[in-house]
Coordinates of C-alpha atoms in Angstrom, one line a residue:
Chain A
X1 CA 15.1 -24.6 -6.1
X2 CA 19.2 -23.7 -4.0
X3 CA 20.7 -23.6 -7.1
X4 CA 18.3 -22.1 -9.1
X5 CA 19.1 -19.0 -6.4
X6 CA 22.2 -19.9 -6.6
X7 CA 22.9 -19.7 -9.9
X8 CA 20.1 -16.0 -10.3
X9 CA 22.4 -14.3 -7.2
X10 CA 25.7 -15.2 -8.4
X11 CA 28.1 -13.8 -6.4
X12 CA 28.9 -10.9 -9.1
X13 CA 25.8 -9.9 -9.1
X14 CA 25.5 -9.5 -5.6
X15 CA 29.0 -7.9 -6.1
X16 CA 27.9 -4.9 -8.8
X17 CA 24.5 -4.7 -7.2
X18 CA 26.6 -3.1 -3.6
X19 CA 28.8 -1.2 -5.7
X20 CA 27.4 -0.9 -8.9
X21 CA 30.3 0.6 -11.1
X22 CA 29.5 3.8 -14.0
X23 CA 26.7 4.7 -11.5
X24 CA 25.9 8.6 -11.7
X25 CA 24.9 11.4 -14.4
X26 CA 26.6 11.9 -17.4
X27 CA 26.3 15.7 -18.4
X28 CA 28.1 15.2 -21.6
X29 CA 26.1 12.6 -22.8
X30 CA 24.7 12.5 -26.8
X31 CA 22.4 9.8 -25.5
X32 CA 20.3 9.3 -23.2
X33 CA 16.9 7.2 -22.5
X34 CA 15.0 6.4 -18.9
X35 CA 13.5 2.7 -19.3
X36 CA 10.6 2.2 -16.4
X37 CA 9.6 -1.7 -15.4
X38 CA 6.0 -0.5 -14.5
X39 CA 4.9 -3.9 -13.2
X40 CA 7.2 -3.2 -9.9
X41 CA 8.3 0.2 -10.2
X42 CA 11.7 -0.2 -11.1
X43 CA 13.0 3.1 -13.6
X44 CA 17.2 4.0 -14.8
X45 CA 18.3 6.3 -16.7
X46 CA 21.6 5.1 -19.0
X47 CA 23.7 8.1 -20.4
X48 CA 26.0 7.4 -23.5
X49 CA 28.4 9.4 -24.7
X50 CA 29.5 8.3 -29.1
X51 CA 32.0 9.4 -31.1
X52 CA 32.2 8.4 -34.5
X53 CA 30.4 5.4 -34.0
X54 CA 32.2 4.6 -31.2
X55 CA 30.7 4.6 -27.6
X56 CA 33.6 6.0 -25.2
X57 CA 31.4 6.3 -22.1
X58 CA 28.0 4.9 -20.3
X59 CA 26.4 6.2 -17.1
X60 CA 23.5 4.7 -15.7
X61 CA 21.1 6.0 -12.5
X62 CA 18.5 5.2 -11.1
X63 CA 16.5 2.2 -8.3
X64 CA 15.7 -1.4 -9.1
X65 CA 16.0 -4.6 -7.5
X66 CA 19.5 -6.3 -7.4
X67 CA 19.4 -8.0 -11.2
X68 CA 18.1 -4.7 -12.9
X69 CA 21.0 -2.9 -10.6
X70 CA 23.6 -5.2 -11.1
X71 CA 22.4 -5.9 -15.0
X72 CA 22.9 -2.1 -15.9
X73 CA 26.2 -1.9 -13.9
X74 CA 27.5 -5.4 -15.9
X75 CA 26.1 -3.9 -19.3
X76 CA 28.0 -0.9 -19.1
X77 CA 31.2 -2.1 -17.9
X78 CA 31.0 -4.4 -21.0
X79 CA 30.1 -0.8 -23.7
X80 CA 33.0 1.5 -23.4
X81 CA 34.7 1.4 -26.0
X82 CA 32.0 -1.1 -28.2
X83 CA 30.6 1.1 -31.9
X84 CA 27.4 0.6 -31.6
X85 CA 26.6 -1.9 -34.4
X86 CA 28.6 -4.4 -31.5
X87 CA 26.7 -2.8 -28.2
X88 CA 23.5 -3.6 -30.5
X89 CA 24.4 -7.3 -31.0
X90 CA 25.3 -7.5 -27.8
X91 CA 21.8 -6.2 -27.0
X92 CA 20.1 -9.5 -28.8
X93 CA 22.9 -11.5 -27.6
X94 CA 21.5 -10.5 -24.0
X95 CA 17.5 -10.6 -24.8
X96 CA 18.4 -14.1 -26.4
X97 CA 20.5 -15.5 -23.4
X98 CA 17.6 -14.5 -20.8
X99 CA 14.6 -15.4 -22.7
X100 CA 16.5 -19.3 -24.1
X101 CA 13.8 -21.9 -23.2
X102 CA 15.8 -23.0 -19.8
X103 CA 15.7 -26.6 -21.3
X104 CA 17.6 -26.0 -24.5
X105 CA 21.8 -25.1 -23.7
X106 CA 23.5 -21.6 -24.6
X107 CA 26.7 -22.2 -25.8
X108 CA 28.6 -19.4 -22.3
X109 CA 31.9 -20.0 -24.6
X110 CA 31.3 -16.5 -26.3
X111 CA 29.7 -14.8 -23.6
X112 CA 32.0 -12.4 -21.6
X113 CA 30.5 -11.5 -18.5
X114 CA 26.6 -11.9 -19.8
X115 CA 27.5 -15.0 -18.3
X116 CA 26.0 -14.5 -15.9
X117 CA 22.9 -13.9 -16.0
X118 CA 22.0 -17.4 -17.7
X119 CA 20.4 -17.9 -14.3
X120 CA 17.5 -15.4 -15.3
X121 CA 16.4 -17.8 -17.8
X122 CA 14.9 -19.7 -14.5
X123 CA 12.7 -17.0 -12.8
X124 CA 10.1 -15.6 -16.3
X125 CA 9.3 -12.9 -12.9
X126 CA 12.6 -11.8 -13.7
X127 CA 13.8 -11.7 -17.3
X128 CA 12.5 -7.6 -17.2
X129 CA 14.5 -6.7 -14.8
X130 CA 17.1 -8.3 -15.8
X131 CA 16.6 -6.5 -19.1
X132 CA 15.5 -3.2 -18.8
X133 CA 19.4 -1.7 -18.8
X134 CA 19.5 -3.2 -22.3
X135 CA 16.1 -1.9 -23.6
X136 CA 16.5 2.1 -21.9
X137 CA 20.7 1.9 -23.6
X138 CA 18.8 0.4 -27.2
X139 CA 16.1 2.9 -27.1
X140 CA 18.4 6.2 -26.8
X141 CA 21.0 5.0 -29.3
X142 CA 18.1 4.5 -31.8
X143 CA 16.4 7.4 -30.6
X144 CA 19.4 9.3 -31.4
X145 CA 20.2 7.6 -35.3
X146 CA 16.4 8.0 -35.1
X147 CA 16.6 11.4 -35.1
X148 CA 20.0 12.2 -36.4
X149 CA 18.9 10.5 -40.3
X150 CA 16.1 13.4 -40.7
Chain B
X1 CA -16.5 -30.3 14.9
X2 CA -13.1 -31.9 16.3
X3 CA -10.7 -30.2 18.5
X4 CA -7.3 -31.6 19.6
X5 CA -5.6 -30.5 22.1
X6 CA -2.4 -32.4 21.4
X7 CA -2.4 -29.4 18.0
X8 CA 1.3 -28.8 17.1
X9 CA -0.4 -25.2 15.4
X10 CA -0.6 -22.7 18.3
X11 CA -3.4 -20.8 18.7
X12 CA -3.8 -18.6 21.5
X13 CA -6.9 -19.7 24.4
X14 CA -9.5 -16.9 23.2
X15 CA -10.2 -18.2 19.3
X16 CA -9.2 -21.9 20.5
X17 CA -12.7 -21.8 21.7
X18 CA -14.4 -22.1 18.6
X19 CA -11.4 -22.2 15.9
X20 CA -10.3 -25.3 15.2
X21 CA -7.3 -24.0 12.3
X22 CA -6.0 -27.9 11.7
X23 CA -9.9 -28.6 10.3
X24 CA -10.1 -25.2 8.7
X25 CA -6.4 -25.7 6.7
X26 CA -8.2 -29.4 6.0
X27 CA -10.9 -27.2 3.9
X28 CA -8.5 -25.8 1.5
X29 CA -7.0 -28.6 -0.6
X30 CA -4.0 -26.1 -2.3
X31 CA -2.4 -25.8 1.7
X32 CA -1.0 -29.2 0.7
X33 CA 0.5 -28.3 -1.8
X34 CA 4.3 -28.1 -1.3
X35 CA 6.0 -25.3 -3.2
X36 CA 10.0 -25.7 -4.1
X37 CA 10.4 -28.1 -1.5
X38 CA 8.5 -26.8 1.5
X39 CA 4.8 -26.2 2.2
X40 CA 3.1 -23.8 0.6
X41 CA 3.2 -20.1 3.4
X42 CA 0.5 -18.0 1.2
X43 CA 0.6 -14.6 2.5
X44 CA -0.6 -13.3 -0.7
X45 CA -4.2 -12.9 0.1
X46 CA -4.9 -9.4 -0.6
X47 CA -4.5 -10.2 -4.4
X48 CA -6.5 -13.3 -3.8
X49 CA -7.7 -15.7 -1.4
X50 CA -7.6 -20.0 -2.0
X51 CA -10.6 -21.2 -2.2
X52 CA -12.1 -24.5 0.2
X53 CA -13.0 -27.3 -0.8
X54 CA -17.1 -26.7 -1.2
X55 CA -16.8 -23.3 -3.3
X56 CA -14.4 -26.6 -5.8
X57 CA -17.0 -28.7 -5.3
X58 CA -20.7 -26.7 -6.0
X59 CA -18.5 -24.8 -9.0
X60 CA -18.6 -29.1 -10.5
X61 CA -21.5 -30.4 -9.8
X62 CA -22.9 -27.0 -11.1
X63 CA -20.8 -28.2 -14.9
X64 CA -21.5 -31.7 -14.0
X65 CA -25.6 -31.8 -13.0
X66 CA -27.2 -28.2 -12.8
X67 CA -26.3 -26.4 -15.6
X68 CA -28.0 -25.1 -18.7
X69 CA -28.9 -20.6 -19.5
X70 CA -30.8 -18.9 -16.9
X71 CA -34.4 -17.4 -16.8
X72 CA -37.4 -18.3 -19.4
X73 CA -36.8 -21.5 -19.6
X74 CA -39.0 -23.9 -19.3
X75 CA -37.9 -27.3 -19.0
X76 CA -35.9 -28.6 -16.1
X77 CA -32.4 -27.8 -16.1
X78 CA -33.1 -23.8 -17.1
X79 CA -35.2 -24.1 -13.8
X80 CA -32.7 -25.6 -11.7
X81 CA -29.9 -23.1 -12.9
X82 CA -31.9 -20.1 -12.6
X83 CA -33.4 -21.3 -9.1
X84 CA -29.1 -21.6 -8.0
X85 CA -28.2 -18.1 -9.5
X86 CA -31.3 -15.9 -8.0
X87 CA -30.7 -18.4 -4.4
X88 CA -27.5 -17.2 -4.4
X89 CA -27.9 -13.9 -5.5
X90 CA -30.5 -13.9 -2.1
X91 CA -27.4 -15.3 -0.5
X92 CA -24.8 -13.0 -1.1
X93 CA -28.1 -10.4 0.1
X94 CA -28.2 -11.3 3.2
X95 CA -24.5 -11.6 4.2
X96 CA -24.2 -7.2 3.7
X97 CA -28.0 -6.6 5.1
X98 CA -29.1 -6.2 2.1
X99 CA -32.3 -6.8 -0.2
X100 CA -31.1 -9.0 -3.3
X101 CA -32.8 -6.5 -5.9
X102 CA -30.3 -4.0 -5.2
X103 CA -27.3 -6.9 -5.8
X104 CA -25.6 -7.0 -9.6
X105 CA -23.6 -9.8 -10.8
X106 CA -20.2 -8.3 -11.9
X107 CA -16.9 -9.1 -12.7
X108 CA -15.6 -8.2 -9.5
X109 CA -15.4 -4.8 -7.5
X110 CA -13.1 -3.2 -10.7
X111 CA -16.2 -4.2 -12.8
X112 CA -18.9 -2.6 -10.2
X113 CA -16.8 1.2 -9.7
X114 CA -16.8 0.9 -13.7
X115 CA -20.9 0.7 -13.8
X116 CA -20.8 3.2 -10.9
X117 CA -19.1 5.8 -13.2
X118 CA -20.3 5.0 -16.8
X119 CA -24.3 4.3 -16.1
X120 CA -24.5 7.4 -12.2
X121 CA -22.1 9.0 -13.1
X122 CA -22.3 10.2 -16.5
X123 CA -25.6 10.5 -15.9
X124 CA -25.9 13.0 -12.9
X125 CA -22.3 14.1 -12.6
X126 CA -20.9 17.2 -14.8
X127 CA -18.8 20.0 -15.3
X128 CA -17.8 22.1 -11.5
X129 CA -19.2 18.8 -9.6
X130 CA -16.2 17.6 -7.4
X131 CA -15.7 13.8 -6.6
X132 CA -13.7 12.9 -3.6
X133 CA -11.4 10.0 -3.0
X134 CA -8.0 9.2 -0.9
X135 CA -5.2 8.9 -1.6
X136 CA -4.6 5.0 -0.7
X137 CA -7.2 3.9 -4.0
X138 CA -6.6 1.7 -5.2
X139 CA -6.0 2.3 -9.5
X140 CA -9.5 0.6 -10.1
X141 CA -10.8 3.5 -7.9
X142 CA -8.4 6.2 -9.1
X143 CA -9.1 5.5 -12.8
X144 CA -12.6 5.8 -14.3
X145 CA -12.9 8.8 -12.0
X146 CA -10.3 10.3 -13.9
X147 CA -12.4 9.3 -17.4
X148 CA -15.0 10.5 -16.0
X149 CA -14.1 13.7 -15.0
X150 CA -12.0 14.4 -18.2
X151 CA -14.8 13.8 -20.5
X152 CA -17.7 16.0 -17.9
X153 CA -15.2 18.1 -17.2
X154 CA -15.9 17.3 -13.9
X155 CA -13.3 17.3 -10.8
X156 CA -11.2 14.9 -8.7
X157 CA -10.5 15.8 -5.8
X158 CA -7.4 14.0 -3.4
X159 CA -8.0 13.6 0.3
X160 CA -4.4 13.1 1.6
X161 CA -3.2 10.6 4.4
X162 CA -0.9 10.5 6.9
X163 CA 2.2 8.9 7.9
X164 CA 1.0 6.3 9.3
X165 CA -1.5 5.5 6.2
X166 CA -4.5 7.6 8.0
X167 CA -6.8 9.6 6.4
X168 CA -8.3 13.1 8.9
X169 CA -12.5 13.4 9.3
X170 CA -11.0 16.3 9.9
X171 CA -9.3 17.1 6.6
X172 CA -12.8 15.2 4.6
X173 CA -14.7 17.9 6.6
X174 CA -13.4 20.8 4.9
X175 CA -13.6 19.1 1.4
X176 CA -16.6 18.8 0.9
X177 CA -18.5 21.4 0.0
X178 CA -22.0 22.2 -2.5
X179 CA -20.2 21.1 -5.4
X180 CA -19.0 17.7 -3.7
X181 CA -21.2 15.5 -5.7
X182 CA -19.8 11.4 -4.9
X183 CA -17.4 10.7 -2.9
X184 CA -15.3 6.7 -3.5
X185 CA -12.9 5.6 -0.9
X186 CA -11.4 2.3 0.0
X187 CA -12.9 0.3 4.0
X188 CA -9.8 -1.2 4.0
X189 CA -6.4 -0.4 2.0
X190 CA -4.9 -3.7 0.1
X191 CA -1.3 -1.3 0.5
X192 CA -2.0 -0.8 3.8
X193 CA -4.4 -2.5 6.1
X194 CA -5.9 1.0 6.9
X195 CA -9.4 0.4 8.0
X196 CA -11.3 3.5 7.2
X197 CA -13.5 5.6 9.6
X198 CA -15.8 5.0 6.4
X199 CA -19.0 5.2 8.6
X200 CA -18.5 8.9 9.7
X201 CA -16.9 9.7 6.2
X202 CA -20.6 8.3 5.0
X203 CA -23.0 10.4 7.4
X204 CA -20.2 13.3 6.5
X205 CA -20.8 12.7 3.1
X206 CA -25.0 12.9 3.4
X207 CA -25.5 15.6 4.6
X208 CA -23.1 17.4 1.9
X209 CA -25.9 16.0 -0.2
X210 CA -23.8 13.7 -2.1
X211 CA -23.6 10.0 -2.4
X212 CA -21.2 7.4 -0.9
X213 CA -19.8 4.7 -3.3
X214 CA -17.9 2.0 0.0
X215 CA -15.1 -0.4 -1.8
X216 CA -14.9 -3.3 -0.6
X217 CA -12.4 -5.3 -2.0
X218 CA -10.1 -6.1 1.0
X219 CA -12.8 -5.5 3.2
X220 CA -15.4 -8.0 2.9
X221 CA -13.0 -10.8 4.3
X222 CA -12.2 -9.5 7.4
X223 CA -14.9 -7.5 8.7
X224 CA -18.8 -7.5 9.5
X225 CA -20.1 -5.1 6.3
X226 CA -23.5 -4.0 6.7
X227 CA -24.3 -2.0 4.5
X228 CA -27.7 -1.1 5.8
X229 CA -26.2 0.4 9.2
X230 CA -23.0 2.2 7.0
X231 CA -26.2 3.8 5.0
X232 CA -23.4 4.0 2.1
X233 CA -25.2 3.8 -1.1
X234 CA -23.2 1.6 -3.9
X235 CA -20.5 -1.2 -2.1
X236 CA -18.1 -3.1 -4.3
X237 CA -17.5 -6.4 -3.6
X238 CA -14.7 -9.0 -6.2
X239 CA -15.1 -12.9 -5.1
X240 CA -12.3 -14.4 -5.3
X241 CA -11.1 -12.3 -2.7
X242 CA -13.6 -14.0 -0.1
X243 CA -12.9 -17.2 -1.2
X244 CA -14.9 -17.4 -4.1
X245 CA -14.3 -18.3 -8.5
X246 CA -12.4 -15.9 -9.8
X247 CA -14.8 -13.7 -12.4
X248 CA -17.0 -13.0 -10.3
X249 CA -18.5 -10.2 -7.6
X250 CA -21.0 -7.5 -7.2
X251 CA -22.3 -4.1 -6.6
X252 CA -25.3 -3.2 -4.2
X253 CA -26.5 -0.4 -5.1
X254 CA -29.4 1.4 -2.8
X255 CA -32.4 0.6 -4.8
X256 CA -33.6 4.2 -6.1
X257 CA -30.8 4.3 -7.5
X258 CA -30.5 1.7 -9.4
X259 CA -33.6 2.7 -10.6
X260 CA -33.0 6.1 -11.3
X261 CA -29.7 4.9 -13.3
X262 CA -29.5 4.3 -17.2
X263 CA -28.0 0.6 -18.3
X264 CA -25.0 -0.4 -18.6
X265 CA -24.6 -3.1 -21.3
X266 CA -27.3 -3.7 -24.0
X267 CA -28.7 -6.8 -24.2
X268 CA -30.3 -10.0 -23.3
X269 CA -32.3 -10.3 -19.8
X270 CA -31.4 -6.4 -19.5
X271 CA -34.5 -5.8 -21.5
X272 CA -38.3 -6.1 -20.9
X273 CA -39.4 -6.0 -25.0
X274 CA -37.4 -5.0 -28.3
X275 CA -39.0 -2.9 -30.5
X276 CA -37.1 -1.5 -33.1
X277 CA -39.3 1.6 -32.4
X278 CA -38.5 1.8 -28.3
X279 CA -36.9 -0.9 -26.0
X280 CA -38.0 -1.4 -23.0
X281 CA -35.5 -2.2 -20.1
X282 CA -36.1 -4.8 -17.7
X283 CA -36.5 -3.6 -14.1
X284 CA -33.3 -4.2 -11.6
X285 CA -31.1 -5.9 -11.4
X286 CA -31.8 -7.3 -14.5
X287 CA -31.4 -4.4 -16.0
X288 CA -27.8 -4.1 -16.0
X289 CA -27.0 -8.1 -16.2
X290 CA -27.1 -7.9 -20.1
X291 CA -26.6 -11.5 -21.7
X292 CA -25.7 -14.4 -19.9
X293 CA -24.0 -13.9 -16.4
X294 CA -21.3 -16.2 -14.5
X295 CA -23.5 -18.7 -13.5
X296 CA -21.1 -21.1 -11.9
X297 CA -19.4 -18.6 -10.5
X298 CA -22.7 -16.8 -8.7
X299 CA -23.1 -20.5 -6.7
X300 CA -19.3 -20.8 -5.8
X301 CA -19.2 -17.5 -4.8
X302 CA -22.5 -18.4 -2.6
X303 CA -21.1 -21.0 -1.3
X304 CA -18.0 -19.0 -0.4
X305 CA -20.1 -17.1 1.6
X306 CA -22.3 -20.1 3.6
X307 CA -19.0 -21.5 4.2
X308 CA -18.0 -18.1 5.9
X309 CA -20.8 -17.0 7.5
X310 CA -19.8 -20.6 9.4
X311 CA -17.4 -20.0 10.4
X312 CA -17.9 -16.7 11.6
X313 CA -17.0 -13.1 10.1
X314 CA -16.6 -11.5 13.9
X315 CA -14.3 -14.9 14.8
X316 CA -12.4 -14.2 11.1
X317 CA -11.7 -10.8 12.4
X318 CA -10.6 -12.1 16.2
X319 CA -8.5 -14.6 14.4
X320 CA -6.8 -12.4 12.0
X321 CA -6.2 -9.0 13.7
X322 CA -3.9 -12.2 16.4
X323 CA -2.5 -13.0 13.7
X324 CA -1.3 -9.5 12.5
X325 CA -0.7 -8.4 15.6
X326 CA 2.2 -10.9 16.5
X327 CA 3.7 -10.6 12.4
X328 CA 3.7 -7.0 13.6
X329 CA 5.9 -7.3 16.8
X330 CA 8.2 -10.3 15.1
X331 CA 9.2 -8.5 12.4
X332 CA 9.5 -5.5 14.7
X333 CA 12.7 -6.3 15.9
X334 CA 14.3 -6.4 12.6
X335 CA 15.9 -2.7 12.1
X336 CA 16.6 -3.8 8.2
X337 CA 12.7 -3.5 7.9
X338 CA 10.7 -0.8 8.2
X339 CA 6.3 -1.3 7.6
X340 CA 4.1 0.7 5.4
X341 CA 1.4 1.7 7.0
X342 CA 1.4 1.3 10.6
X343 CA -2.9 2.9 10.7
X344 CA -4.0 2.7 14.3
X345 CA -6.7 0.6 13.2
X346 CA -5.7 -1.4 10.2
X347 CA -6.0 -5.7 9.0
X348 CA -4.0 -8.3 7.7
X349 CA -1.6 -6.0 5.4
X350 CA 1.9 -6.6 6.2
X351 CA 3.8 -4.2 4.5
X352 CA 7.2 -3.8 4.7
X353 CA 10.4 -2.2 2.4
X354 CA 13.8 -3.1 3.9
X355 CA 16.7 -0.5 3.9
X356 CA 19.6 -3.2 1.3
X357 CA 17.4 -5.3 -0.1
X358 CA 14.8 -5.2 -3.1
X359 CA 11.4 -6.3 -2.9
X360 CA 11.4 -8.3 -6.0
X361 CA 14.5 -9.5 -4.8
X362 CA 12.9 -10.1 -1.1
X363 CA 9.6 -11.8 -3.2
X364 CA 12.6 -14.0 -5.4
X365 CA 14.0 -15.8 -1.9
X366 CA 11.2 -16.2 0.2
X367 CA 9.5 -18.1 -3.1
X368 CA 12.3 -20.7 -2.4
X369 CA 11.3 -21.5 0.7
X370 CA 7.7 -21.4 -0.1
X371 CA 6.6 -18.6 1.1
X372 CA 4.1 -16.6 -1.6
X373 CA 4.0 -13.0 -1.0
X374 CA 3.2 -9.9 -4.0
X375 CA 6.2 -7.8 -4.2
X376 CA 5.3 -4.2 -6.8
X377 CA 3.7 -0.9 -6.4
X378 CA -0.6 -3.5 -5.6
X379 CA -1.9 -1.1 -8.3
X380 CA -1.8 1.6 -6.2
X381 CA 1.2 4.1 -7.3
X382 CA 0.3 7.4 -5.3
X383 CA 0.8 5.0 -2.2
X384 CA 4.2 5.0 -3.0
X385 CA 4.9 8.3 -4.6
X386 CA 3.2 9.0 -0.6
X387 CA 5.7 7.1 1.0
X388 CA 8.8 8.2 -1.5
X389 CA 9.2 4.1 -2.6
X390 CA 8.8 2.4 -5.4
X391 CA 8.0 -0.8 -4.1
X392 CA 7.0 -2.5 -1.1
X393 CA 6.9 -6.5 -0.1
X394 CA 3.1 -7.0 1.9
X395 CA 2.1 -10.2 3.6
X396 CA -1.9 -10.4 3.5
X397 CA -3.1 -12.0 6.3
X398 CA -5.9 -15.1 6.2
X399 CA -7.8 -17.1 8.7
X400 CA -5.9 -20.0 7.4
X401 CA -3.4 -19.0 8.5
X402 CA -0.8 -20.1 11.7
X403 CA 2.2 -18.1 13.7
X404 CA 4.3 -21.2 12.7
X405 CA 3.8 -19.8 9.1
X406 CA 4.5 -16.3 10.6
X407 CA 8.0 -18.0 11.7
X408 CA 8.6 -19.4 8.5
X409 CA 8.2 -16.0 6.9
X410 CA 10.2 -14.0 8.8
X411 CA 12.7 -16.5 9.0
X412 CA 13.1 -16.1 5.3
X413 CA 13.2 -12.6 5.0
X414 CA 16.5 -12.4 8.0
X415 CA 18.0 -15.2 5.1
X416 CA 17.3 -12.7 2.7
X417 CA 18.8 -9.4 5.1
X418 CA 21.6 -11.7 5.6
X419 CA 22.4 -12.5 1.8
X420 CA 22.9 -8.3 0.9
X421 CA 24.6 -7.6 3.6

């Protein structure tokens, strides 16, 4: 349990929890969504500025546990400069990381910063904490794109 | 009962005389388990209590030797099962000083409240009528009333609490008026531990001509409850919080109310005769018990009550108060920790927040040390709104806990604080 706990709360996660990056409001966002985890009362707002299919800026704010806060913080640093398609691909990749059976090997080679979340799958109760920001980001992108196609 | 003077477990001199904690702990097989290489420290008793061996055995025995459907069967097993089921009702009734005919089996406190709302509520509460609940109610004593108010155009009024998590009798008096038809109040708050001044509230409710439901989900296992002395009109209980099985609980209702209420669900056992022209409903309590009930659950719950009665609820209350006082005193030295729920009259629940750690992280770290607490809003979201917090961590105490376990819990909390500092 000690090792698994250390895998979950790695230094980088504790650091992002304490000093979250891109934390705050964005006044010129063109994609926004609010995420809520009714089980623990965590809530998060994700704002994105997308121009020509590229995510130029991401910000988040809200209240949550260390895992959800660090996940949101790391997500923002990963997404800036990526295309909307790449962001949606990363969303899938992230959900895979945190839901893969703990018995199965994960190839961490291409995961970059997201590799620190491999430990989450050992804690089923915490999967929702880790993925809240990503689901909220995906909703923000989908709602806008859905609205624009009409 | 043997008494071991060399017991490593500290119990105060007063409680020592009659309370053999080592023997009690041996009655609960699950307390011997290890979690993550540590002895289990189970402090999630407000969510569900563990079961003594006698309860587990009674359920095994029922299914091994006594199982059958109840009522109307003429064979040996049916008569035996019926007797066990009805004797269990008598045991429950005696425990709260009620008449067995006033005890209706349900799945638990939630279903009991829903039963009252959909039968008494639907028949006797109408447009413009007022229902009073408090700010500290469990969702199960909020949502059914909201649904009724929506349907009938009645008004749900909320009795607020102060920063200690206490309600005021004066505020309650001001809310009562000729429109008040129903008051539904939690006896002991599951997220704060507050013991509400319910006797006074029941009397005031009756003076105002209204009906009172007392939610005993968190009280019957901690304090003596005498429904006749309290004079509440309804009382609801969940068996699994009273050391019994899940899926069984009961509703106490004064007989005159139960008789005036329409049935809850239709089906077998709740009828005297069925014709396509007219069906005659059974008498109370059977009118409210449609379908084959949870017979093994009733047997297990009665066994749990006998077990509690054997120890004595007053001794349990005294010991649990001592444990809570100890825990409260120990955590007072932790500057990062704030207790949520500081009522002068409280029991068994230590809800808290840490200035630098979210409850969810606390829960995960404590679990690594084998300590089971609950984190979240505890199905009392309005309480979280009142204190402007997303969630709390809650250690909830039972009479099988020890001061040593409180020490393990507190050491683990201190470790988390250090980790996140």
